[in-house]
Amino acid sequence: MKRTLRAPFLIVNPKAYIYGEESLALAKTCEQLAEKYDIDIIFTVQHADIRMIAQETKRIIVTAQHMDGINPGRGMGHILPESIKAAGAHAVVLGHAEHPMSTAQLAAAVKRANELDLLTVVCADTVAECEAVAQLHPDVMIVEPTSGIGTGRASSDEYMRSTNAAIRAIDPNIFILQAAGISTGKDVYRSILNGSDASGGTSGILNAPDRRAKIIEMIESMQRAARQKKS
């Protein structure tokens, strides 16, 4: 069975900024905070670090940053889905702007991930792209304008609302994670109030003077916004 996700949840996505022991240290910080705040945290890792981090954590959702929609056999240099599953990954990010995939490649990778009970976290940019990706029925969609990645400038309210609406019109069961430029608790708070199920980021966390404090800021803002939506 796939790992269960509960909204609101956070993504911590180190990309290729850190690896090895530094990545493990941040994963353990996320593990402690996931336990303390009773929140799900998607933590993406370099492929070489999957097994190490999976063996040292239980609460976080260890997530590969890519895989290919191939089967065991020929495929020199590609990422075999079975290999990340065996190493301990619970999920996989697909189609990120920094590792784009064609529609056919994306569909094949989603299919293989589903066969292996890996959560699928698929990226999209425009409203039209959100509608196309939603047709694949991934578990999570990361919605972010490519131009906003790493800028520290979060998406506008209108962008968040229009992309959220486009996805929900096709499949209301997809979790939506607004990203790109998310760097403060205020950004996360606004994202949740605009209808997202999750938020998080990369540079806002990795470049913070105190990464733990930044993650706490985001978690507390997220949970505050979720409570406000219910009230």
Phi, psi and omega in degrees: 000151176288154172298145178275138176247138177239129176275145357279148177227165185243147170246133172244114192237084184292350181052234180247020180287324180226164181199173174057228186296325179293320177294319178298319180298318179291323177298319179293326174298314178297322178300313179297318183285327175299320179290312183298316184262002182050056183228149176275136178233120172277123181238114182271146185222157170296145185303322181293343183259357185304307186297315181300313183288323179296324180287338184260359183224161177228321187279320183288158179262099182291124192230126175287149183273356177183156164204167179251152183277054183250165175252160177306135181141227180288146180152042183308126176087352179269164181265112182282126180305318179301329183289322179284328176295314181295329180285343176117007178291144177255345187204170179213139173269137182228142172073026177295152181301333180272356175211068185293153178228148174290166179302318180293318178296319180295315180298319180294320181291320177298317179300314181294320179298317179297323178297332183257008181059039173263131175298137180256126179239101190249138186264149177210159185244281184281169176301316180298319179291323176300318180295320180292314181293323180300334178294342178274351177055053175291167178286321182224143170240127171270118183252119182201133173290129183305325182294343183265352184295126176076006184272340186080007178246110182288160180296157179289161176302319182296318178298313181300312184293318183290320179289320176302314182296320181297319180290313184295333178293333180266315181209099182290353181272352178285130172285135182249128181240110177277128182227204182069108176079002179289117184223353182224165174299326179298320177298315180296315180302313180295322179300314181292318180296333178276008171107004180281159177265345187198169176201187181144194182180195182238283187297325179300328179271311185294328182268358180291142177303327179228099184298320179299314180297322179294318178296319177300315178304316181291316181298312182295323177293319179297313182291326176295317179295321180296320177295321180295322179297327181282335185280000000 
